[in-house]
Amino acid sequence: MISLQTFIAEKTFKNCLMNASGVKCMTDEELQELARSEAGTWITKSCTLVPQDGNPSPRYADLKMGSINSMGLPNLGFDFYLNYALKQHDTGNDSLFFSVAGLKLEDNLQMLKRIQDSDFQGFTELNLSCPNLPGKPQTGYDFDRTNEVLDKIFNFYQKPLGIKLPPYFDMIHFETVANILNQYPLRFITCINSVGNALYIEDETVVIKPKGGFGGLGGAYVKPTALANVRMFYKLLKKEIAVIGCGGVETGRDVFEHILCGASMVQIATQLMKEDTPVFFRLIAELKEIMNIKGYQNISDFRGKLKEL
Ligand code: DHB
């Protein structure tokens, strides 16, 4: 019997697949569909203190090898997602991920205090990497600021917390970020967010309206960068910090590669947009098929065990 069971922060998940925040998780209907799906768990849309409409449309485009988006954080506001999370707790689900993306540090602290004081017992993913807010830098690219944010949060926050990181491209950056993160009781990181501020052109024109066509790139284009980030952080972070992989997963083989690099859980974004929630059933079947051929029965038989030459 092949099992895709996985663990983060002493909690067990029936399989290692979930949505990435932002995809099919903004409204009650979308969240209900995720709950009905085969995913091992799911995460809510990154929220701000108050509801937001986001950027003007078109703000997402499917591309042949991925996607580009500049959504601009459309969401129903913190209270909606906290209510949803508490309803999940009331029905016995304490494995939900709750994504928070305040527009400023004070907003993040306020939302995390409310989560801390609530009955929510799931995971919080603090998003330090939204690339789509005009005038707002990605916190994950400002290392001192990232340290300051984590310092302020862990002054009071005691529930399981992780952060969503942007992709890094330089060995010194990986090491600098890992050294900061290792100082805190983080339980996971999620990497990567989209490759920020890419530009896609069809004929003579951009394909999304906000920011002159610039947006976050996802899908097959970004898989090698995602794998590099998962691998480097798996090697550099202390063992208490699990790595959740995200980026470029279209097939069971892609999930397998994320796990080989060290991922404990794998998030699906672009492919979930394209294929909707049946994607989880397909990926589970494809991953189990690979494990069967290789004689692996559990994720732990190959997680992190990428072979180097
Ligand atoms: C949005 C995009 C992101 O990549 C992110 O991390 C958060 C929000 C958005 O545009 O809505």
CSV table of C-alpha atoms in Angstrom, one decimal, residues 17 236 289:
chain,number,residue,atom,x,y,z
A,17,LEU,CA,-1.0,18.2,-2.0
A,236,LEU,CA,20.1,25.5,5.0
A,289,GLU,CA,2.6,5.3,-10.1
